[in-house]
Amino acid sequence: MKMKNFKLKKYLPNTKASAIILACFLILGLWQQTRSSWSATLIHLNRLLNKNIFQSGAVNGHAITTRLDVPFHRQEHSLSCEIAALKMALSAYGLDIPESELIDRMPFGPMNSDPNEVFVGNIDGRMPTTGYGVYWSPIAKVGNAYLRSEIFQASPATVAEHINAGRPIVMWGYFGRGSRIDWTTPEGKRIPAVMGEHARTIIGFSGDIDAPDGFVVMDPIYGEQFWSTSDLFSNWLPFDKMGVVIYPHSKWVRIEGSPTIWEISSDAKIKYPLAMNWARFLEYGGVPDGVKLISSQELSTMTNGFLIY
């Protein structure tokens, strides 16, 4: 299609100026990428040194008891809220893992499949016709490739306890009215489903641990929000208040020169290989001092296990 009377020179007087402008944008982009990598490393280092782990203050006028230092990440696909919420939860420990890598670890299935097993439909689709989402079990399995990720059923007190201990939580709720759109899988399993299903990351709370009056939530679309306890749990109820809590690693070790990182059981008898190797650990902001070097002889005394929680 022709565009008449459009004078390009009016906006870019000469090619030299155009080249300078383009170079400035490229330099700015590279600087932003480098800064992001350093930020992840510094966050992880601060946590390793037990500095600035929590912030307290106010969100929208509400006094906050504990707030985790979690940066906002906007979901990159129309239905990738669960992946984005997991990414934000992992970033509480300084790991800056691309959404694309988390998605690559996620199994996918067609519409009318089971969200407890796979991501249902197209991640760039539209609910409820071409895409839906995924529930807690597959998200926990993806999270376990990086950090200990446990499924749990929430209460206000247990959520506050986790947050107070530094552990962010991925929760399931909904947008809009939350009307039911249940379906039956080809295998005959009835799937409870909600229109507008949406995952968020809980990063803070207000009030007492035993009886919190509200929570700070990082929404992968709208950013940081404050929800009263009653509103949050009402929104969570259609999903039986199921969530995924992300723990820091307890004991990570490796043999010097080896690319494999192992998580060691509390009794030091079982070793679990992480999907994230040494190079990726460093790339995503991991701090070398957080992984202990041990001898091959010591590692060989441990039984091989699978990293399942």
CSV table of C-alpha atoms in Angstrom, one decimal:
chain,number,residue,atom,x,y,z
A,1,MET,CA,0.0,0.0,0.0
A,2,LYS,CA,1.4,3.4,-1.0
A,3,MET,CA,1.5,6.3,1.5
A,4,LYS,CA,1.3,9.6,-0.3
A,5,ASN,CA,3.0,12.8,0.8
A,6,PHE,CA,5.0,11.0,3.5
A,7,LYS,CA,8.3,12.9,3.9
A,8,LEU,CA,10.8,10.6,5.7
A,9,LYS,CA,13.4,13.3,5.7
A,10,LYS,CA,11.1,15.4,7.9
A,11,TYR,CA,11.7,12.9,10.7
A,12,LEU,CA,15.2,11.8,9.9
A,13,PRO,CA,17.1,14.7,8.4
A,14,ASN,CA,20.1,12.6,7.3
A,15,THR,CA,21.5,9.1,7.4
A,16,LYS,CA,24.2,10.1,9.8
A,17,ALA,CA,21.7,11.2,12.4
A,18,SER,CA,19.7,8.0,11.9
A,19,ALA,CA,22.8,5.9,12.5
A,20,ILE,CA,23.5,7.8,15.7
A,21,ILE,CA,20.0,7.3,17.0
A,22,LEU,CA,20.0,3.6,16.2
A,23,ALA,CA,23.4,3.1,17.9
A,24,CYS,CA,22.0,4.8,21.1
A,25,PHE,CA,19.1,2.4,21.2
A,26,LEU,CA,21.4,-0.6,20.8
A,27,ILE,CA,23.7,0.6,23.5
A,28,LEU,CA,20.8,1.2,25.9
A,29,GLY,CA,19.4,-2.2,25.2
A,30,LEU,CA,22.7,-3.9,25.9
A,31,TRP,CA,23.2,-1.9,29.1
A,32,GLN,CA,19.7,-2.9,30.3
A,33,GLN,CA,20.4,-6.6,29.7
A,34,THR,CA,23.7,-6.4,31.6
A,35,ARG,CA,22.2,-4.5,34.4
A,36,SER,CA,19.4,-7.1,34.7
A,37,SER,CA,22.0,-9.9,35.0
A,38,TRP,CA,23.9,-8.0,37.7
A,39,SER,CA,20.7,-7.2,39.6
A,40,ALA,CA,19.8,-10.9,39.9
A,41,THR,CA,23.3,-11.7,41.2
A,42,LEU,CA,23.3,-8.9,43.8
A,43,ILE,CA,19.8,-9.9,45.0
A,44,HIS,CA,21.0,-13.5,45.5
A,45,LEU,CA,24.2,-12.3,47.2
A,46,ASN,CA,22.2,-10.1,49.6
A,47,ARG,CA,20.0,-13.1,50.5
A,48,LEU,CA,23.0,-15.3,51.0
A,49,LEU,CA,24.4,-12.7,53.5
A,50,ASN,CA,21.0,-12.3,55.2
A,51,LYS,CA,20.8,-8.6,54.3
A,52,ASN,CA,17.7,-6.9,53.1
A,53,ILE,CA,15.7,-10.1,53.0
A,54,PHE,CA,12.5,-8.4,54.0
A,55,GLN,CA,11.1,-5.0,53.5
A,56,SER,CA,8.3,-3.5,55.7
A,57,GLY,CA,6.4,-0.4,55.1
A,58,ALA,CA,3.1,0.5,53.4
A,59,VAL,CA,1.3,-0.6,50.2
A,60,ASN,CA,-1.7,1.5,49.2
A,61,GLY,CA,-1.9,2.9,52.7
A,62,HIS,CA,-1.8,-0.5,54.4
A,63,ALA,CA,0.9,-1.1,57.0
A,64,ILE,CA,2.9,-4.2,55.9
A,65,THR,CA,4.4,-6.6,58.4
A,66,THR,CA,6.6,-8.5,56.0
A,67,ARG,CA,7.2,-8.0,52.3
A,68,LEU,CA,9.6,-10.1,50.2
A,69,ASP,CA,11.8,-8.4,47.7
A,70,VAL,CA,10.3,-9.7,44.5
A,71,PRO,CA,10.5,-7.8,41.2
A,72,PHE,CA,7.5,-7.4,38.9
A,73,HIS,CA,7.4,-9.5,35.7
A,74,ARG,CA,4.6,-9.0,33.2
A,75,GLN,CA,3.4,-12.2,31.6
A,76,GLU,CA,4.7,-12.6,28.0
A,77,HIS,CA,1.7,-14.5,26.6
A,78,SER,CA,-2.0,-14.1,26.9
A,79,LEU,CA,-2.4,-17.2,29.2
A,80,SER,CA,1.1,-17.5,30.8
A,81,CYS,CA,0.1,-16.1,34.2
A,82,GLU,CA,1.0,-19.3,36.0
A,83,ILE,CA,4.5,-19.4,34.4
A,84,ALA,CA,5.0,-15.7,35.1
A,85,ALA,CA,3.9,-16.1,38.7
A,86,LEU,CA,6.4,-19.0,39.2
A,87,LYS,CA,9.1,-16.9,37.6
A,88,MET,CA,8.5,-14.1,40.1
A,89,ALA,CA,8.5,-16.6,43.0
A,90,LEU,CA,11.8,-18.0,41.9
A,91,SER,CA,13.2,-14.5,41.6
A,92,ALA,CA,12.8,-14.0,45.3
A,93,TYR,CA,16.0,-16.0,45.6
A,94,GLY,CA,17.8,-14.0,42.9
A,95,LEU,CA,17.2,-16.5,40.0
A,96,ASP,CA,16.2,-14.6,36.8
A,97,ILE,CA,14.9,-17.5,34.7
A,98,PRO,CA,13.3,-16.7,31.3
A,99,GLU,CA,9.7,-17.4,30.8
A,100,SER,CA,10.6,-19.2,27.6
A,101,GLU,CA,12.7,-21.7,29.5
A,102,LEU,CA,10.0,-22.4,32.1
A,103,ILE,CA,7.5,-22.9,29.3
A,104,ASP,CA,9.8,-25.4,27.6
A,105,ARG,CA,9.7,-27.5,30.7
A,106,MET,CA,5.8,-27.5,30.8
A,107,PRO,CA,3.8,-30.3,29.1
A,108,PHE,CA,1.0,-29.2,26.9
A,109,GLY,CA,-2.3,-30.8,25.9
A,110,PRO,CA,-5.4,-30.0,23.9
A,111,MET,CA,-8.6,-28.4,25.1
A,112,ASN,CA,-10.5,-30.7,27.4
A,113,SER,CA,-7.3,-32.2,28.8
A,114,ASP,CA,-6.4,-32.2,32.5
A,115,PRO,CA,-4.8,-29.0,33.9
A,116,ASN,CA,-3.5,-31.1,36.8
A,117,GLU,CA,-1.3,-32.9,34.3
A,118,VAL,CA,-0.6,-30.4,31.4
A,119,PHE,CA,-1.1,-26.9,30.2
A,120,VAL,CA,-4.5,-27.0,28.6
A,121,GLY,CA,-4.7,-25.4,25.1
A,122,ASN,CA,-2.7,-22.7,23.5
A,123,ILE,CA,-0.7,-20.4,25.8
A,124,ASP,CA,-1.5,-17.6,23.3
A,125,GLY,CA,-5.1,-18.6,23.0
A,126,ARG,CA,-8.3,-17.2,24.3
A,127,MET,CA,-10.3,-18.5,27.3
A,128,PRO,CA,-12.4,-20.6,27.1
A,129,THR,CA,-12.3,-21.5,23.4
A,130,THR,CA,-8.6,-22.1,22.5
A,131,GLY,CA,-6.8,-22.0,25.8
A,132,TYR,CA,-7.2,-22.3,29.5
A,133,GLY,CA,-4.1,-22.8,31.7
A,134,VAL,CA,-2.5,-25.1,34.2
A,135,TYR,CA,-2.9,-26.0,37.9
A,136,TRP,CA,-0.4,-26.5,40.8
A,137,SER,CA,1.1,-29.9,40.2
A,138,PRO,CA,2.7,-29.2,36.8
A,139,ILE,CA,3.9,-25.8,38.1
A,140,ALA,CA,5.5,-27.4,41.2
A,141,LYS,CA,7.2,-29.9,38.9
A,142,VAL,CA,8.7,-27.1,36.8
A,143,GLY,CA,9.7,-25.2,39.9
A,144,ASN,CA,11.5,-28.2,41.3
A,145,ALA,CA,14.0,-28.0,38.4
A,146,TYR,CA,15.4,-25.0,40.2
A,147,LEU,CA,14.3,-24.8,43.8
A,148,ARG,CA,12.2,-26.9,46.2
A,149,SER,CA,8.6,-26.3,45.2
A,150,GLU,CA,5.8,-27.8,47.4
A,151,ILE,CA,2.0,-28.1,46.8
A,152,PHE,CA,0.0,-27.1,49.9
A,153,GLN,CA,-3.6,-26.1,50.9
A,154,ALA,CA,-3.6,-22.6,52.2
A,155,SER,CA,-5.0,-20.9,55.3
A,156,PRO,CA,-4.3,-17.3,56.2
A,157,ALA,CA,-2.0,-18.3,59.0
A,158,THR,CA,0.0,-20.8,56.9
A,159,VAL,CA,0.5,-18.3,54.1
A,160,ALA,CA,1.7,-15.7,56.6
A,161,GLU,CA,4.1,-18.2,58.2
A,162,HIS,CA,5.6,-19.0,54.8
A,163,ILE,CA,6.0,-15.3,53.8
A,164,ASN,CA,7.5,-14.5,57.2
A,165,ALA,CA,10.0,-17.3,56.6
A,166,GLY,CA,10.9,-15.8,53.2
A,167,ARG,CA,9.0,-18.2,51.0
A,168,PRO,CA,6.8,-16.8,48.2
A,169,ILE,CA,3.6,-18.5,47.1
A,170,VAL,CA,2.0,-19.1,43.8
A,171,MET,CA,-1.8,-19.0,44.2
A,172,TRP,CA,-4.8,-19.6,41.9
A,173,GLY,CA,-7.7,-17.2,41.6
A,174,TYR,CA,-9.8,-15.6,38.8
A,175,PHE,CA,-10.7,-12.4,37.0
A,176,GLY,CA,-14.3,-11.2,36.6
A,177,ARG,CA,-17.3,-13.2,38.0
A,178,GLY,CA,-15.6,-16.5,38.2
A,179,SER,CA,-18.3,-18.5,36.4
A,180,ARG,CA,-17.8,-22.2,36.2
A,181,ILE,CA,-16.7,-23.7,32.9
A,182,ASP,CA,-16.1,-27.3,34.0
A,183,TRP,CA,-15.4,-30.1,31.5
A,184,THR,CA,-14.9,-33.8,31.2
A,185,THR,CA,-11.6,-35.2,29.9
A,186,PRO,CA,-11.6,-37.9,27.2
A,187,GLU,CA,-10.7,-40.3,30.0
A,188,GLY,CA,-13.9,-39.4,31.9
A,189,LYS,CA,-12.4,-37.2,34.6
A,190,ARG,CA,-14.4,-34.2,35.6
A,191,ILE,CA,-12.3,-31.0,35.7
A,192,PRO,CA,-13.5,-28.1,38.0
A,193,ALA,CA,-12.6,-24.9,36.0
A,194,VAL,CA,-13.3,-21.2,36.3
A,195,MET,CA,-13.7,-18.6,33.6
A,196,GLY,CA,-10.9,-16.0,34.1
A,197,GLU,CA,-8.6,-18.4,35.9
A,198,HIS,CA,-5.5,-16.4,36.9
A,199,ALA,CA,-2.4,-17.1,39.0
A,200,ARG,CA,-0.6,-14.6,41.2
A,201,THR,CA,2.4,-14.5,43.6
A,202,ILE,CA,1.9,-13.7,47.3
A,203,ILE,CA,4.9,-11.8,48.6
A,204,GLY,CA,3.8,-10.1,51.8
A,205,PHE,CA,1.2,-9.7,54.5
A,206,SER,CA,-0.1,-7.2,57.1
A,207,GLY,CA,-1.3,-7.8,60.7
A,208,ASP,CA,-0.3,-10.7,62.9
A,209,ILE,CA,1.1,-14.0,61.6
A,210,ASP,CA,-1.7,-15.9,63.3
A,211,ALA,CA,-4.4,-13.7,62.0
A,212,PRO,CA,-3.2,-11.6,59.0
A,213,ASP,CA,-5.7,-8.9,57.8
A,214,GLY,CA,-4.3,-8.7,54.3
A,215,PHE,CA,-1.7,-9.8,51.8
A,216,VAL,CA,0.6,-8.2,49.2
A,217,VAL,CA,0.1,-9.9,45.8
A,218,MET,CA,2.2,-9.5,42.7
A,219,ASP,CA,-0.1,-9.8,39.7
A,220,PRO,CA,1.6,-10.7,36.4
A,221,ILE,CA,-0.6,-8.3,34.6
A,222,TYR,CA,-1.3,-5.4,37.1
A,223,GLY,CA,1.8,-5.5,39.3
A,224,GLU,CA,1.7,-5.1,43.1
A,225,GLN,CA,-1.7,-5.1,44.8
A,226,PHE,CA,-3.0,-5.3,48.3
A,227,TRP,CA,-5.9,-7.8,49.0
A,228,SER,CA,-7.8,-8.1,52.3
A,229,THR,CA,-7.7,-11.6,53.7
A,230,SER,CA,-11.4,-12.2,53.1
A,231,ASP,CA,-11.2,-11.0,49.4
A,232,LEU,CA,-8.1,-13.0,48.6
A,233,PHE,CA,-9.4,-16.3,50.1
A,234,SER,CA,-12.8,-15.8,48.5
A,235,ASN,CA,-11.0,-15.5,45.1
A,236,TRP,CA,-8.8,-18.5,45.9
A,237,LEU,CA,-11.7,-20.8,47.1
A,238,PRO,CA,-12.9,-22.2,43.7
A,239,PHE,CA,-9.4,-23.8,43.5
A,240,ASP,CA,-9.6,-25.3,47.0
A,241,LYS,CA,-7.0,-22.8,48.2
A,242,MET,CA,-4.3,-24.9,46.5
A,243,GLY,CA,-0.9,-23.3,45.9
A,244,VAL,CA,2.8,-23.8,45.4
A,245,VAL,CA,5.3,-22.5,48.0
A,246,ILE,CA,8.9,-22.0,46.9
A,247,TYR,CA,11.7,-22.9,49.4
A,248,PRO,CA,15.3,-21.9,49.3
A,249,HIS,CA,17.7,-24.9,48.6
A,250,SER,CA,18.9,-26.5,51.8
A,251,LYS,CA,22.1,-28.2,50.9
A,252,TRP,CA,23.5,-27.8,47.4
A,253,VAL,CA,26.9,-29.3,46.5
A,254,ARG,CA,29.1,-30.2,43.6
A,255,ILE,CA,32.4,-31.7,42.7
A,256,GLU,CA,34.9,-29.1,41.6
A,257,GLY,CA,35.0,-28.9,37.8
A,258,SER,CA,31.7,-30.8,37.4
A,259,PRO,CA,28.7,-29.1,35.8
A,260,THR,CA,26.2,-31.0,38.0
A,261,ILE,CA,24.7,-29.4,41.1
A,262,TRP,CA,23.3,-31.9,43.7
A,263,GLU,CA,20.7,-31.3,46.4
A,264,ILE,CA,21.5,-33.4,49.5
A,265,SER,CA,18.9,-34.8,51.8
A,266,SER,CA,18.8,-33.6,55.4
A,267,ASP,CA,20.4,-36.8,56.5
A,268,ALA,CA,23.1,-36.5,53.8
A,269,LYS,CA,22.3,-40.0,52.5
A,270,ILE,CA,20.5,-39.2,49.2
A,271,LYS,CA,21.6,-36.9,46.4
A,272,TYR,CA,19.3,-35.3,43.9
A,273,PRO,CA,20.6,-33.9,40.6
A,274,LEU,CA,19.2,-30.5,39.6
A,275,ALA,CA,18.1,-29.9,36.1
A,276,MET,CA,19.9,-26.5,36.3
A,277,ASN,CA,23.6,-27.0,35.7
A,278,TRP,CA,26.5,-24.9,37.0
A,279,ALA,CA,26.7,-22.6,34.0
A,280,ARG,CA,22.9,-21.9,34.2
A,281,PHE,CA,23.1,-21.4,37.9
A,282,LEU,CA,25.7,-18.6,37.4
A,283,GLU,CA,23.9,-17.2,34.4
A,284,TYR,CA,20.7,-16.8,36.4
A,285,GLY,CA,22.3,-15.0,39.3
A,286,GLY,CA,23.4,-17.8,41.5
A,287,VAL,CA,26.1,-17.1,44.0
A,288,PRO,CA,29.0,-19.7,44.0
A,289,ASP,CA,29.4,-19.5,47.8
A,290,GLY,CA,25.9,-21.0,48.0
A,291,VAL,CA,27.1,-24.3,46.6
A,292,LYS,CA,29.5,-26.3,48.7
A,293,LEU,CA,32.4,-28.2,47.1
A,294,ILE,CA,32.8,-31.8,48.2
A,295,SER,CA,35.0,-34.7,47.1
A,296,SER,CA,33.9,-37.3,44.6
A,297,GLN,CA,34.4,-39.9,47.3
A,298,GLU,CA,32.0,-38.2,49.6
A,299,LEU,CA,29.4,-37.9,46.9
A,300,SER,CA,29.7,-41.5,45.9
A,301,THR,CA,28.6,-42.6,49.4
A,302,MET,CA,25.1,-41.2,48.8
A,303,THR,CA,22.3,-42.9,47.0
A,304,ASN,CA,20.8,-41.5,43.8
A,305,GLY,CA,17.4,-40.0,44.2
A,306,PHE,CA,14.8,-38.1,42.1
A,307,LEU,CA,14.0,-34.5,43.0
A,308,ILE,CA,10.3,-35.0,43.9
A,309,TYR,CA,8.6,-33.3,46.8
